[in-house]
């Protein structure tokens, strides 16, 4: 057989080496090698032995230089599929990243170079007529579970990969992958009834006096098989009782391999609900398109809060399973995941894998492997679950599609919804987006017919949306109320607690107060490493920077003028908690923000207490604003609706509307209509006005006009070039040089209007973070020019073709950023 050529990604971070490397696949490796497998190759002048990933195999190449040979193939199966390799290549080009950055989220969790293949013998009941296969079986019989690399080294058989594949197909051996160098499967003892015995036979064997043994037998009769631990916990029995039953020939004892489980707690069955008329229309429209190969492959379910979107998702997934298809369900962040996990695991049991950042690396790998081996049909998770290695993907569902957490903040700075669109295109599957407050870009596509728009305008509990009362805090101040609670909110809280109902108080700001300031000279305490005011935490009596984590003592005198009139201003969730405890001393109060939920399991703990009615008042940041479903919550208080509105970002009105609408939707999800008290200093702002009415269409119509006038998405694409480094002078100088080079091309394309399409270079709104000074250049590009300027920016900023001085300076490029700070 003729040799072939393999295109490889080599693990090397130098941008100059960000390319595919071509190696010869010798005749002895052509059969074993597949796209998506790892190989060992000599690399560089010193022929250092490194690992690479095959992304393409060619019969011939037009490249004309002396090729090195692949030394060996490491895997017996591809670790990533061909379609995921195509997705990674697309991400690299779309988001201006390196191959390594683009493939990092797609590869197995952890360091893909440390993934090992293990082989285990399953049976000795096979006589092969091939000496090579018998040699492998004999070796495995002596060694139990071994590394593929050790097996190859110790028995040295030609074309060993082919023999391993054949033995695995016959069920003689099993291969598995792990991120360890040795594997010891955790096993647990289990018991089951001997299937040939009737209950009468068992009673005779056990004897009527052995009451404990009979209890164990009845339990096993009902459950077929159980672990020793479960039997002993359920009946309070001893190990000797179980062993006695084995001695009498009543039960068999066997060992079961136990995996690390990401879903540890027992989850109650979540029963299937009958869909209402609106839900049926939406469900039927989606399934008819899928089953009949209809015009649409992407759907937007625009459903008000509490309209029953999750039940539609569950029933779509059920149809996918019937059709033998796999489903990815994405939620925006970990705080939403526990309730979503409860519902999907409660409906589909062990057919669900879970992927999110709170899992340990071992747990993440186990979930990834479960998906890869086809042991589950459903994955529920946050952003990274979009890369779940399913072989037969039928559906991706993205809940709360508008959420900013779907945009990656690290390279590659991908937008999950766009990645999902590309993945369903590559795999011939479908995409469902769901939200009460669609992003303007998504709704614009829906109105233009690119996405099928489906609407749910009624709550599933048949009640109206909560009543939203807007309170002008300027008027409260005029009336002498200096408290953070308006009279309306305070009285509503008393009334709600008297009725035995629960309250959610929302403020999108952590800590006790926003900043420390001197009333004499106006000095504000800022972080020494970042150009941002430090937040005061009363419980520890320290200041903390939310950008770099730096802490320092609270000054007793003003460092600027020496005045003693230096104190904290503004409010945070910690201060709200203190004041609520003061006003409502008998109430059970909990705070839920990233400061109180940093420990593993803390989210679930607080949510469990809230669900069980053990909390009267829950105070939190945006993590409580969406997806949470508590039937007993009848009042939501929005302490300051303006915090997001005042950010220097073109998306600020949209974020404010979404946040207010979503947090309002937590109220009245039970049997009574809810109430929302919205406190604001800008009651006439269109974002606040439409949020109060919960009028998405009104908000969209107001905002889309401004977006078009000021050249923002969805009408143009934004490219944010962020230049940062320790020297303000050097960062500023480089920013001007980059602006001048790219500016010439912008002028050539856009003519006299070019200044509308390139803005800067300016200091970023937050000029300094972690001792790095930050400058911005913003490009506004038409769709048909975006790819051209991606190439130009890559050549200028990444490959540095103009030989600019970039020493100690870094550049970050973000396409359509969710935040411009």
Tab-separated table of N, CA and C in Angstrom, residues 189-195 199 202 206 212-232 234-235 237 241-243 245-246 250-254:
chain	number	residue	atom	x	y	z
A	189	UNK	N	-19.495	-4.119	45.637
A	189	UNK	CA	-20.165	-5.424	45.688
A	189	UNK	C	-21.675	-5.258	45.590
A	190	UNK	N	-22.290	-6.074	44.732
A	190	UNK	CA	-23.736	-6.071	44.507
A	190	UNK	C	-24.295	-7.486	44.724
A	191	UNK	N	-25.603	-7.572	44.963
A	191	UNK	CA	-26.257	-8.872	45.153
A	191	UNK	C	-27.496	-8.970	44.279
A	192	UNK	N	-27.810	-10.194	43.816
A	192	UNK	CA	-29.064	-10.420	43.086
A	192	UNK	C	-29.582	-11.824	43.406
A	193	UNK	N	-30.896	-12.001	43.270
A	193	UNK	CA	-31.540	-13.292	43.527
A	193	UNK	C	-31.178	-14.282	42.428
A	194	UNK	N	-30.955	-15.533	42.805
A	194	UNK	CA	-30.757	-16.580	41.808
A	194	UNK	C	-32.048	-16.729	41.006
A	195	UNK	N	-32.007	-16.436	39.694
A	195	UNK	CA	-33.219	-16.309	38.863
A	195	UNK	C	-34.025	-17.611	38.749
A	199	UNK	N	-40.170	-17.887	44.971
A	199	UNK	CA	-40.144	-17.341	46.324
A	199	UNK	C	-40.355	-18.452	47.364
A	202	UNK	N	-37.146	-20.226	48.000
A	202	UNK	CA	-36.249	-19.382	48.803
A	202	UNK	C	-36.614	-19.466	50.285
A	206	UNK	N	-34.091	-20.473	53.230
A	206	UNK	CA	-33.719	-19.487	54.254
A	206	UNK	C	-34.229	-19.918	55.627
A	212	UNK	N	-34.307	-11.381	59.227
A	212	UNK	CA	-33.487	-10.364	58.548
A	212	UNK	C	-33.136	-10.824	57.124
A	213	UNK	N	-32.832	-12.140	57.018
A	213	UNK	CA	-32.490	-12.668	55.694
A	213	UNK	C	-33.698	-12.598	54.760
A	214	UNK	N	-34.887	-12.875	55.278
A	214	UNK	CA	-36.108	-12.794	54.467
A	214	UNK	C	-36.389	-11.357	54.020
A	215	UNK	N	-36.084	-10.381	54.900
A	215	UNK	CA	-36.240	-8.952	54.532
A	215	UNK	C	-35.356	-8.615	53.332
A	216	UNK	N	-34.104	-9.115	53.376
A	216	UNK	CA	-33.164	-8.854	52.271
A	216	UNK	C	-33.692	-9.481	50.980
A	217	UNK	N	-34.217	-10.711	51.082
A	217	UNK	CA	-34.741	-11.416	49.907
A	217	UNK	C	-35.901	-10.644	49.291
A	218	UNK	N	-36.846	-10.170	50.132
A	218	UNK	CA	-38.003	-9.410	49.616
A	218	UNK	C	-37.540	-8.132	48.892
A	219	UNK	N	-36.559	-7.446	49.513
A	219	UNK	CA	-36.038	-6.200	48.919
A	219	UNK	C	-35.417	-6.482	47.552
A	220	UNK	N	-34.646	-7.574	47.449
A	220	UNK	CA	-34.002	-7.905	46.176
A	220	UNK	C	-35.027	-8.383	45.153
A	221	UNK	N	-36.093	-9.037	45.629
A	221	UNK	CA	-37.153	-9.461	44.715
A	221	UNK	C	-37.807	-8.263	44.033
A	222	UNK	N	-37.978	-7.169	44.823
A	222	UNK	CA	-38.607	-5.947	44.287
A	222	UNK	C	-37.666	-5.169	43.381
A	223	UNK	N	-36.354	-5.190	43.689
A	223	UNK	CA	-35.390	-4.325	42.981
A	223	UNK	C	-34.451	-5.060	42.023
A	224	UNK	N	-34.593	-6.400	41.933
A	224	UNK	CA	-33.778	-7.244	41.040
A	224	UNK	C	-32.320	-7.342	41.501
A	225	UNK	N	-31.622	-6.183	41.594
A	225	UNK	CA	-30.238	-6.205	42.103
A	225	UNK	C	-29.948	-4.908	42.836
A	226	UNK	N	-29.099	-4.983	43.867
A	226	UNK	CA	-28.778	-3.797	44.670
A	226	UNK	C	-27.355	-3.907	45.206
A	227	UNK	N	-26.746	-2.770	45.517
A	227	UNK	CA	-25.409	-2.778	46.114
A	227	UNK	C	-25.516	-3.137	47.589
A	228	UNK	N	-24.432	-3.716	48.130
A	228	UNK	CA	-24.398	-4.024	49.569
A	228	UNK	C	-24.753	-2.786	50.393
A	229	UNK	N	-24.153	-1.632	49.966
A	229	UNK	CA	-24.352	-0.392	50.722
A	229	UNK	C	-25.836	-0.017	50.781
A	230	UNK	N	-26.533	-0.123	49.634
A	230	UNK	CA	-27.965	0.217	49.589
A	230	UNK	C	-28.783	-0.728	50.470
A	231	UNK	N	-28.473	-2.039	50.409
A	231	UNK	CA	-29.219	-3.029	51.206
A	231	UNK	C	-29.056	-2.734	52.694
A	232	UNK	N	-27.796	-2.480	53.101
A	232	UNK	CA	-27.524	-2.261	54.536
A	232	UNK	C	-28.132	-0.956	55.035
A	234	UNK	N	-30.868	0.568	53.708
A	234	UNK	CA	-32.332	0.469	53.645
A	234	UNK	C	-32.879	-0.337	54.819
A	235	UNK	N	-32.199	-1.461	55.143
A	235	UNK	CA	-32.754	-2.380	56.153
A	235	UNK	C	-32.025	-2.322	57.499
A	237	UNK	N	-29.263	-3.710	58.091
A	237	UNK	CA	-28.790	-5.080	58.306
A	237	UNK	C	-27.265	-5.146	58.230
A	241	UNK	N	-25.405	-11.043	57.218
A	241	UNK	CA	-26.742	-11.489	56.774
A	241	UNK	C	-26.725	-11.745	55.265
A	242	UNK	N	-26.100	-10.829	54.508
A	242	UNK	CA	-26.042	-10.968	53.051
A	242	UNK	C	-25.177	-12.182	52.678
A	243	UNK	N	-24.019	-12.324	53.364
A	243	UNK	CA	-23.115	-13.446	53.081
A	243	UNK	C	-23.799	-14.791	53.357
A	245	UNK	N	-26.910	-15.546	52.996
A	245	UNK	CA	-27.810	-15.866	51.875
A	245	UNK	C	-27.032	-16.441	50.691
A	246	UNK	N	-25.789	-15.952	50.497
A	246	UNK	CA	-24.953	-16.494	49.419
A	246	UNK	C	-24.577	-17.948	49.737
A	250	UNK	N	-28.994	-18.722	47.761
A	250	UNK	CA	-30.192	-17.947	47.423
A	250	UNK	C	-29.839	-16.751	46.529
A	251	UNK	N	-28.703	-16.122	46.811
A	251	UNK	CA	-28.304	-14.940	46.034
A	251	UNK	C	-26.909	-15.131	45.440
A	252	UNK	N	-26.630	-14.361	44.385
A	252	UNK	CA	-25.272	-14.308	43.825
A	252	UNK	C	-24.686	-12.948	44.176
A	253	UNK	N	-23.401	-12.947	44.475
A	253	UNK	CA	-22.692	-11.687	44.753
A	253	UNK	C	-21.729	-11.433	43.586
A	254	UNK	N	-21.748	-10.198	43.082
A	254	UNK	CA	-20.882	-9.850	41.958
A	254	UNK	C	-20.361	-8.427	42.144
